[in-house]
Amino acid sequence: MSSSGFTDLREKLKAMTPHRDNFKNRLHERSNGGAKKRKYREESDEDASDQELREAEARRVKSGIKQATVFTAQECARIEQKIDEVVAKGDKGLYREHTVDRAPLRNKYFFGEGYTYGAQLERRGPGQERLYSEGEVDAIPEWVQELVISRLVGQGLLAEGFVNSAVINDYQPGGCIVSHVDPIHIFQRPIVSVSFFSDSALCFGCKFQFKPIRVSEPVLYLPVRRGSVTILSGYAADEITHCIRPQDIKERRAVIILRRTRPDAPRLDTHPLSPAPLPLSPAPPPLSPALLPSERTQKRSHRKADPGAAHRPRVLEMDKEENRLSRVHGRRDYISHDAQRDGPTRRVKMRRH
């Protein structure tokens, strides 16, 4: 050991320059703090960037929206009375089969033109929607033309003769319609809707999750007032989805959607040729041609639309009776077979009862 008390030259140098370690520690702390600040700045920049993108998209959505308050409270009350009459008529089954489409907390009434969508589609996805054949839904009621369409034409909000499809959506509190784009291959633009019964909101760019139902924050929240008209075109109609959220339907609300179908819109083939009768089956007597039109126009039902029903084979009443009798005879044969197998003992017991 040296006279200075140090056995290692490194210890002596460390003792002679203590400020170096302090400097290194301060430098390390600064570097860690700088990394944290940089990370915070990066996250802040990302949040700011996302916010700017959402704001830019909201501006594009707004560019394709036009709103106007057209109907007074008295006019709304008169139209709402007509909507109640439509609902009552649908409950009695007085409309054609595909006019009424029922869903939880929302009923839809097609007039002029109807189309398949959602769970009705054989293949899911955009572009699979199909118009029903002409005449499969009831015509647009005269009151819709007189009280709603003519008024919008007079206000310059609709072109004369544009509308050939009118849909009434009747929502109960908590009802909704999931995010969607009105089928571009079915409907021309613009899309015009008129609100009744209560105020609500139309949301753009939401995502739905179910069980339980949850909806993400919208890109744009658009209030819609009772008696107001909302017109969608451009970006708002074609480039972003719109929806009605459950939390925005606090009271009953109805909306009349006015659109025009494209001349080349695809339709369902709901009138396939009947299959040829079996060789041994007697041919049914032909119906009088005079009965066919009235029979078709009097077809009424309030059941949910089933686009595949027309493609399934019909079961006639005589076929039902034949199947029932065959089941009864089969059961009798089965009982008699058991009785023979069990022998006389079982027959004696049955007589005692």
Tab-separated table of C-alpha atoms in Angstrom:
chain	number	residue	atom	x	y	z
A	1	MET	CA	0.000	0.000	0.000
A	2	SER	CA	1.360	3.427	-0.880
A	3	SER	CA	1.743	6.265	1.545
A	4	SER	CA	-1.299	8.017	0.074
A	5	GLY	CA	-3.593	5.172	1.220
A	6	PHE	CA	-4.751	4.101	-2.288
A	7	THR	CA	-4.068	0.585	-3.560
A	8	ASP	CA	-5.493	1.254	-7.036
A	9	LEU	CA	-4.642	4.176	-9.273
A	10	ARG	CA	-8.323	4.276	-10.445
A	11	GLU	CA	-9.506	4.922	-6.901
A	12	LYS	CA	-7.012	7.769	-6.565
A	13	LEU	CA	-8.135	9.364	-9.821
A	14	LYS	CA	-11.811	9.009	-8.795
A	15	ALA	CA	-11.129	10.715	-5.501
A	16	MET	CA	-9.246	13.538	-7.246
A	17	THR	CA	-12.110	14.202	-9.789
A	18	PRO	CA	-15.523	13.629	-8.020
A	19	HIS	CA	-17.244	16.192	-10.268
A	20	ARG	CA	-16.996	13.808	-13.228
A	21	ASP	CA	-19.409	11.255	-11.701
A	22	ASN	CA	-21.820	13.993	-10.734
A	23	PHE	CA	-21.733	15.293	-14.282
A	24	LYS	CA	-22.419	11.820	-15.683
A	25	ASN	CA	-25.379	11.322	-13.328
A	26	ARG	CA	-26.873	14.669	-14.304
A	27	LEU	CA	-26.333	13.873	-17.972
A	28	HIS	CA	-28.102	10.507	-17.571
A	29	GLU	CA	-31.064	12.121	-15.820
A	30	ARG	CA	-31.333	14.751	-18.521
A	31	SER	CA	-31.204	12.126	-21.257
A	32	ASN	CA	-34.011	10.087	-19.630
A	33	GLY	CA	-36.095	13.176	-19.113
A	34	GLY	CA	-35.555	14.185	-22.716
A	35	ALA	CA	-36.696	10.778	-23.924
A	36	LYS	CA	-39.874	11.080	-21.886
A	37	LYS	CA	-40.507	14.548	-23.246
A	38	ARG	CA	-39.901	13.359	-26.799
A	39	LYS	CA	-42.327	10.458	-26.292
A	40	TYR	CA	-44.949	12.807	-24.887
A	41	ARG	CA	-44.428	15.174	-27.797
A	42	GLU	CA	-44.762	12.312	-30.282
A	43	GLU	CA	-48.011	11.134	-28.674
A	44	SER	CA	-49.312	14.681	-28.588
A	45	ASP	CA	-48.407	15.114	-32.250
A	46	GLU	CA	-50.256	11.887	-33.119
A	47	ASP	CA	-53.355	12.970	-31.200
A	48	ALA	CA	-53.248	16.362	-32.852
A	49	SER	CA	-52.836	14.725	-36.257
A	50	ASP	CA	-55.832	12.397	-35.675
A	51	GLN	CA	-57.923	15.313	-34.492
A	52	GLU	CA	-57.010	17.331	-37.569
A	53	LEU	CA	-57.947	14.406	-39.837
A	54	ARG	CA	-61.331	14.006	-38.124
A	55	GLU	CA	-62.010	17.723	-38.397
A	56	ALA	CA	-61.073	17.679	-42.073
A	57	GLU	CA	-63.379	14.723	-42.690
A	58	ALA	CA	-66.194	16.414	-40.767
A	59	ARG	CA	-65.846	19.429	-43.068
A	60	ARG	CA	-66.124	17.158	-46.109
A	61	VAL	CA	-69.255	15.565	-44.650
A	62	LYS	CA	-70.811	18.975	-43.989
A	63	SER	CA	-70.153	19.974	-47.593
A	64	GLY	CA	-72.600	17.264	-48.711
A	65	ILE	CA	-75.411	18.152	-46.266
A	66	LYS	CA	-78.218	20.627	-46.670
A	67	GLN	CA	-80.845	21.223	-43.990
A	68	ALA	CA	-83.991	23.356	-43.841
A	69	THR	CA	-86.982	23.691	-41.520
A	70	VAL	CA	-90.049	23.466	-43.764
A	71	PHE	CA	-93.048	22.158	-41.807
A	72	THR	CA	-94.799	24.015	-39.009
A	73	ALA	CA	-96.018	22.319	-35.831
A	74	GLN	CA	-99.560	22.146	-37.218
A	75	GLU	CA	-98.366	20.648	-40.503
A	76	CYS	CA	-96.262	18.134	-38.597
A	77	ALA	CA	-99.278	17.086	-36.528
A	78	ARG	CA	-101.321	16.472	-39.676
A	79	ILE	CA	-98.579	14.379	-41.288
A	80	GLU	CA	-98.004	12.469	-38.039
A	81	GLN	CA	-101.685	11.535	-37.992
A	82	LYS	CA	-101.260	10.076	-41.478
A	83	ILE	CA	-98.228	8.103	-40.297
A	84	ASP	CA	-100.335	6.660	-37.458
A	85	GLU	CA	-102.883	5.555	-40.061
A	86	VAL	CA	-100.125	3.778	-41.993
A	87	VAL	CA	-99.039	1.965	-38.821
A	88	ALA	CA	-102.609	0.926	-38.012
A	89	LYS	CA	-103.147	-0.339	-41.549
A	90	GLY	CA	-99.924	-2.331	-41.373
A	91	ASP	CA	-100.939	-3.883	-38.041
A	92	LYS	CA	-104.162	-5.107	-39.660
A	93	GLY	CA	-102.235	-6.761	-42.491
A	94	LEU	CA	-103.775	-4.569	-45.187
A	95	TYR	CA	-100.549	-3.943	-47.092
A	96	ARG	CA	-98.769	-6.214	-49.540
A	97	GLU	CA	-96.287	-8.702	-48.185
A	98	HIS	CA	-93.106	-6.727	-48.838
A	99	THR	CA	-94.474	-3.307	-47.893
A	100	VAL	CA	-93.932	-3.795	-44.149
A	101	ASP	CA	-90.618	-4.817	-42.603
A	102	ARG	CA	-90.528	-5.184	-38.822
A	103	ALA	CA	-87.454	-4.976	-36.594
A	104	PRO	CA	-86.988	-4.505	-32.825
A	105	LEU	CA	-88.009	-0.930	-31.911
A	106	ARG	CA	-88.265	0.042	-35.613
A	107	ASN	CA	-90.779	-0.656	-38.359
A	108	LYS	CA	-90.144	0.154	-42.014
A	109	TYR	CA	-92.843	0.777	-44.623
A	110	PHE	CA	-91.833	0.632	-48.316
A	111	PHE	CA	-93.905	2.497	-50.898
A	112	GLY	CA	-93.314	2.715	-54.633
A	113	GLU	CA	-90.158	0.597	-54.500
A	114	GLY	CA	-88.856	-1.867	-51.911
A	115	TYR	CA	-85.550	-3.660	-51.644
A	116	THR	CA	-83.782	-6.415	-49.720
A	117	TYR	CA	-81.095	-5.513	-47.207
A	118	GLY	CA	-79.364	-6.724	-44.035
A	119	ALA	CA	-80.330	-10.211	-42.866
A	120	GLN	CA	-82.610	-10.657	-45.891
A	121	LEU	CA	-79.630	-10.935	-48.225
A	122	GLU	CA	-78.505	-14.380	-49.348
A	123	ARG	CA	-74.976	-12.973	-49.621
A	124	ARG	CA	-73.927	-10.229	-47.211
A	125	GLY	CA	-72.023	-7.098	-48.177
A	126	PRO	CA	-72.380	-3.885	-50.150
A	127	GLY	CA	-73.753	-4.282	-53.638
A	128	GLN	CA	-75.903	-7.332	-52.822
A	129	GLU	CA	-79.134	-5.376	-52.285
A	130	ARG	CA	-81.917	-5.978	-54.818
A	131	LEU	CA	-85.173	-4.255	-55.667
A	132	TYR	CA	-88.330	-6.300	-55.452
A	133	SER	CA	-90.218	-6.878	-58.676
A	134	GLU	CA	-92.553	-4.091	-59.670
A	135	GLY	CA	-95.837	-4.263	-57.808
A	136	GLU	CA	-94.445	-6.197	-54.825
A	137	VAL	CA	-94.970	-3.176	-52.526
A	138	ASP	CA	-97.843	-0.701	-52.299
A	139	ALA	CA	-97.859	2.564	-54.234
A	140	ILE	CA	-96.800	5.843	-52.632
A	141	PRO	CA	-99.822	7.155	-50.660
A	142	GLU	CA	-101.477	10.267	-52.047
A	143	TRP	CA	-100.970	12.151	-48.784
A	144	VAL	CA	-97.187	11.727	-49.085
A	145	GLN	CA	-97.344	13.335	-52.516
A	146	GLU	CA	-99.686	16.130	-51.473
A	147	LEU	CA	-98.410	17.002	-47.986
A	148	VAL	CA	-94.685	16.251	-48.263
A	149	ILE	CA	-93.307	15.895	-51.790
A	150	SER	CA	-95.245	18.781	-53.346
A	151	ARG	CA	-94.204	21.054	-50.494
A	152	LEU	CA	-90.516	20.250	-50.986
A	153	VAL	CA	-90.820	20.764	-54.742
A	154	GLY	CA	-92.384	24.159	-54.093
A	155	GLN	CA	-89.506	25.070	-51.795
A	156	GLY	CA	-86.962	24.150	-54.475
A	157	LEU	CA	-85.583	21.277	-52.381
A	158	LEU	CA	-86.736	18.535	-54.781
A	159	ALA	CA	-87.037	18.291	-58.552
A	160	GLU	CA	-90.477	17.678	-59.982
A	161	GLY	CA	-91.039	13.960	-60.636
A	162	PHE	CA	-87.817	12.918	-58.893
A	163	VAL	CA	-89.300	10.680	-56.179
A	164	ASN	CA	-90.451	7.156	-56.991
A	165	SER	CA	-89.582	5.571	-53.636
A	166	ALA	CA	-90.869	6.646	-50.222
A	167	VAL	CA	-89.947	4.820	-47.018
A	168	ILE	CA	-91.337	5.526	-43.550
A	169	ASN	CA	-89.112	4.494	-40.649
A	170	ASP	CA	-91.012	4.478	-37.347
A	171	TYR	CA	-88.660	4.364	-34.317
A	172	GLN	CA	-89.571	3.650	-30.715
A	173	PRO	CA	-87.368	4.987	-27.861
A	174	GLY	CA	-84.014	3.209	-27.995
A	175	GLY	CA	-84.449	2.166	-31.619
A	176	CYS	CA	-81.610	2.528	-34.077
A	177	ILE	CA	-80.329	1.810	-37.554
A	178	VAL	CA	-76.724	0.647	-37.911
A	179	SER	CA	-74.064	2.437	-39.932
A	180	HIS	CA	-74.654	2.112	-43.653
A	181	VAL	CA	-74.476	3.819	-47.026
A	182	ASP	CA	-77.710	3.918	-49.029
A	183	PRO	CA	-77.001	1.434	-51.864
A	184	ILE	CA	-75.301	3.391	-54.634
A	185	HIS	CA	-76.314	0.818	-57.263
A	186	ILE	CA	-79.970	1.125	-56.206
A	187	PHE	CA	-80.592	4.831	-55.539
A	188	GLN	CA	-79.685	8.052	-57.278
A	189	ARG	CA	-78.600	11.082	-55.285
A	190	PRO	CA	-79.630	13.155	-53.373
A	191	ILE	CA	-81.225	11.321	-50.446
A	192	VAL	CA	-83.950	13.374	-48.788
A	193	SER	CA	-85.405	12.708	-45.332
A	194	VAL	CA	-88.030	14.551	-43.294
A	195	SER	CA	-88.307	14.111	-39.489
A	196	PHE	CA	-91.472	13.943	-37.398
A	197	PHE	CA	-92.758	13.359	-33.835
A	198	SER	CA	-89.535	14.423	-32.041
A	199	ASP	CA	-86.003	15.783	-32.390
A	200	SER	CA	-83.122	13.387	-32.913
A	201	ALA	CA	-79.678	13.219	-34.543
A	202	LEU	CA	-77.948	11.693	-37.541
A	203	CYS	CA	-74.378	10.502	-36.925
A	204	PHE	CA	-71.641	9.886	-39.485
A	205	GLY	CA	-68.650	7.561	-39.313
A	206	CYS	CA	-69.706	5.466	-36.288
A	207	LYS	CA	-68.837	1.834	-35.626
A	208	PHE	CA	-71.333	-0.489	-33.921
A	209	GLN	CA	-70.578	-3.327	-31.511
A	210	PHE	CA	-73.219	-5.654	-30.114
A	211	LYS	CA	-74.017	-7.753	-27.010
A	212	PRO	CA	-74.283	-5.207	-25.457
A	213	ILE	CA	-74.747	-2.596	-28.155
A	214	ARG	CA	-72.057	0.086	-28.213
A	215	VAL	CA	-71.403	2.878	-30.697
A	216	SER	CA	-68.130	4.737	-31.246
A	217	GLU	CA	-67.850	8.518	-31.323
A	218	PRO	CA	-69.089	9.960	-34.608
A	219	VAL	CA	-67.026	11.963	-37.046
A	220	LEU	CA	-69.997	14.335	-37.248
A	221	TYR	CA	-73.053	14.655	-34.991
A	222	LEU	CA	-75.902	16.301	-36.902
A	223	PRO	CA	-79.044	17.358	-34.990
A	224	VAL	CA	-82.305	16.835	-36.879
A	225	ARG	CA	-85.381	18.677	-35.660
A	226	ARG	CA	-89.042	17.817	-35.981
A	227	GLY	CA	-90.320	19.225	-39.275
A	228	SER	CA	-86.833	19.625	-40.738
A	229	VAL	CA	-85.542	18.319	-44.064
A	230	THR	CA	-82.059	16.786	-44.437
A	231	ILE	CA	-80.563	16.308	-47.910
A	232	LEU	CA	-77.458	14.124	-48.412
A	233	SER	CA	-75.267	14.137	-51.512
A	234	GLY	CA	-71.581	13.941	-52.435
A	235	TYR	CA	-69.218	12.870	-49.648
A	236	ALA	CA	-71.985	12.650	-47.016
A	237	ALA	CA	-74.008	10.222	-49.139
A	238	ASP	CA	-71.304	8.105	-50.787
A	239	GLU	CA	-68.005	8.208	-48.895
A	240	ILE	CA	-68.976	7.790	-45.232
A	241	THR	CA	-71.585	5.777	-43.342
A	242	HIS	CA	-74.465	7.318	-41.425
A	243	CYS	CA	-76.595	5.860	-38.626
A	244	ILE	CA	-79.175	6.498	-35.924
A	245	ARG	CA	-77.798	5.707	-32.457
A	246	PRO	CA	-80.048	4.237	-29.717
A	247	GLN	CA	-79.165	7.050	-27.301
A	248	ASP	CA	-80.412	9.634	-29.792
A	249	ILE	CA	-83.975	8.216	-29.919
A	250	LYS	CA	-85.398	9.352	-26.586
A	251	GLU	CA	-89.013	9.557	-27.824
A	252	ARG	CA	-90.932	8.095	-30.717
A	253	ARG	CA	-89.567	9.415	-33.984
A	254	ALA	CA	-90.540	8.863	-37.622
A	255	VAL	CA	-88.691	9.807	-40.783
A	256	ILE	CA	-89.940	9.811	-44.363
A	257	ILE	CA	-87.113	9.039	-46.800
A	258	LEU	CA	-87.636	10.173	-50.386
A	259	ARG	CA	-85.422	8.733	-53.145
A	260	ARG	CA	-85.304	7.749	-56.783
A	261	THR	CA	-84.169	4.320	-57.975
A	262	ARG	CA	-81.677	3.950	-60.794
A	263	PRO	CA	-83.106	2.669	-64.088
A	264	ASP	CA	-80.484	-0.103	-64.147
A	265	ALA	CA	-80.919	-1.147	-60.491
A	266	PRO	CA	-80.943	-4.977	-60.175
A	267	ARG	CA	-84.181	-6.690	-59.179
A	268	LEU	CA	-85.077	-9.987	-57.579
A	269	ASP	CA	-86.590	-12.651	-59.795
A	270	THR	CA	-89.633	-13.289	-57.618
A	271	HIS	CA	-91.694	-14.970	-60.357
A	272	PRO	CA	-89.856	-18.177	-61.385
A	273	LEU	CA	-91.536	-20.711	-63.630
A	274	SER	CA	-93.589	-23.307	-61.783
A	275	PRO	CA	-92.073	-26.831	-61.775
A	276	ALA	CA	-93.613	-29.346	-64.172
A	277	PRO	CA	-96.193	-31.655	-62.518
A	278	LEU	CA	-95.345	-35.305	-61.891
A	279	PRO	CA	-96.488	-37.659	-64.684
A	280	LEU	CA	-99.049	-39.505	-62.518
A	281	SER	CA	-100.428	-36.425	-60.767
A	282	PRO	CA	-103.657	-34.982	-62.161
A	283	ALA	CA	-103.225	-31.463	-63.479
A	284	PRO	CA	-105.124	-28.823	-61.455
A	285	PRO	CA	-107.858	-26.916	-63.308
A	286	PRO	CA	-106.562	-23.658	-64.832
A	287	LEU	CA	-107.510	-20.421	-63.104
A	288	SER	CA	-109.604	-17.916	-64.944
A	289	PRO	CA	-107.403	-15.116	-66.348
A	290	ALA	CA	-109.868	-12.578	-64.996
A	291	LEU	CA	-109.095	-13.703	-61.450
A	292	LEU	CA	-105.336	-13.345	-61.620
A	293	PRO	CA	-104.958	-9.527	-61.374
A	294	SER	CA	-107.464	-9.136	-58.537
A	295	GLU	CA	-105.961	-12.089	-56.683
A	296	ARG	CA	-102.526	-10.475	-56.875
A	297	THR	CA	-103.641	-7.020	-55.784
A	298	GLN	CA	-105.554	-8.430	-52.829
A	299	LYS	CA	-102.535	-10.276	-51.424
A	300	ARG	CA	-101.969	-8.770	-48.017
A	301	SER	CA	-99.671	-9.641	-45.161
A	302	HIS	CA	-97.924	-7.922	-42.272
A	303	ARG	CA	-95.215	-10.544	-41.948
A	304	LYS	CA	-91.554	-9.664	-42.319
A	305	ALA	CA	-90.412	-9.653	-45.924
A	306	ASP	CA	-88.824	-12.939	-47.015
A	307	PRO	CA	-87.174	-12.557	-50.440
A	308	GLY	CA	-86.505	-16.287	-50.704
A	309	ALA	CA	-90.108	-17.337	-50.135
A	310	ALA	CA	-90.968	-17.194	-53.830
A	311	HIS	CA	-88.148	-19.601	-54.666
A	312	ARG	CA	-89.276	-22.359	-52.281
A	313	PRO	CA	-91.757	-25.015	-53.530
A	314	ARG	CA	-95.368	-24.426	-52.513
A	315	VAL	CA	-97.056	-26.959	-50.219
A	316	LEU	CA	-100.679	-27.417	-51.204
A	317	GLU	CA	-103.438	-28.250	-48.718
A	318	MET	CA	-103.975	-31.645	-50.329
A	319	ASP	CA	-100.275	-32.419	-49.790
A	320	LYS	CA	-100.554	-31.428	-46.137
A	321	GLU	CA	-103.555	-33.741	-45.654
A	322	GLU	CA	-101.777	-36.620	-47.384
A	323	ASN	CA	-98.711	-36.169	-45.164
A	324	ARG	CA	-100.910	-36.067	-42.061
A	325	LEU	CA	-102.741	-39.275	-42.991
A	326	SER	CA	-99.473	-41.051	-43.745
A	327	ARG	CA	-98.188	-40.150	-40.295
A	328	VAL	CA	-101.408	-41.409	-38.662
A	329	HIS	CA	-101.302	-44.707	-40.581
A	330	GLY	CA	-97.652	-45.102	-39.724
A	331	ARG	CA	-98.387	-44.705	-36.052
A	332	ARG	CA	-101.250	-47.246	-36.198
A	333	ASP	CA	-98.979	-49.763	-37.902
A	334	TYR	CA	-96.382	-49.187	-35.218
A	335	ILE	CA	-98.929	-49.798	-32.399
A	336	SER	CA	-100.357	-52.949	-33.999
A	337	HIS	CA	-96.851	-54.305	-34.500
A	338	ASP	CA	-96.078	-53.795	-30.798
A	339	ALA	CA	-99.337	-55.467	-29.828
A	340	GLN	CA	-98.538	-58.548	-31.891
A	341	ARG	CA	-95.044	-58.710	-30.486
A	342	ASP	CA	-96.175	-58.535	-26.869
A	343	GLY	CA	-98.772	-61.285	-27.355
A	344	PRO	CA	-102.151	-61.921	-25.644
A	345	THR	CA	-101.026	-60.770	-22.196
A	346	ARG	CA	-100.804	-57.160	-23.284
A	347	ARG	CA	-104.213	-57.300	-25.012
A	348	VAL	CA	-105.832	-58.560	-21.761
A	349	LYS	CA	-104.352	-55.687	-19.807
A	350	MET	CA	-105.673	-53.198	-22.328
A	351	ARG	CA	-109.200	-54.670	-22.020
A	352	ARG	CA	-109.074	-54.339	-18.237
A	353	HIS	CA	-108.473	-50.617	-18.604
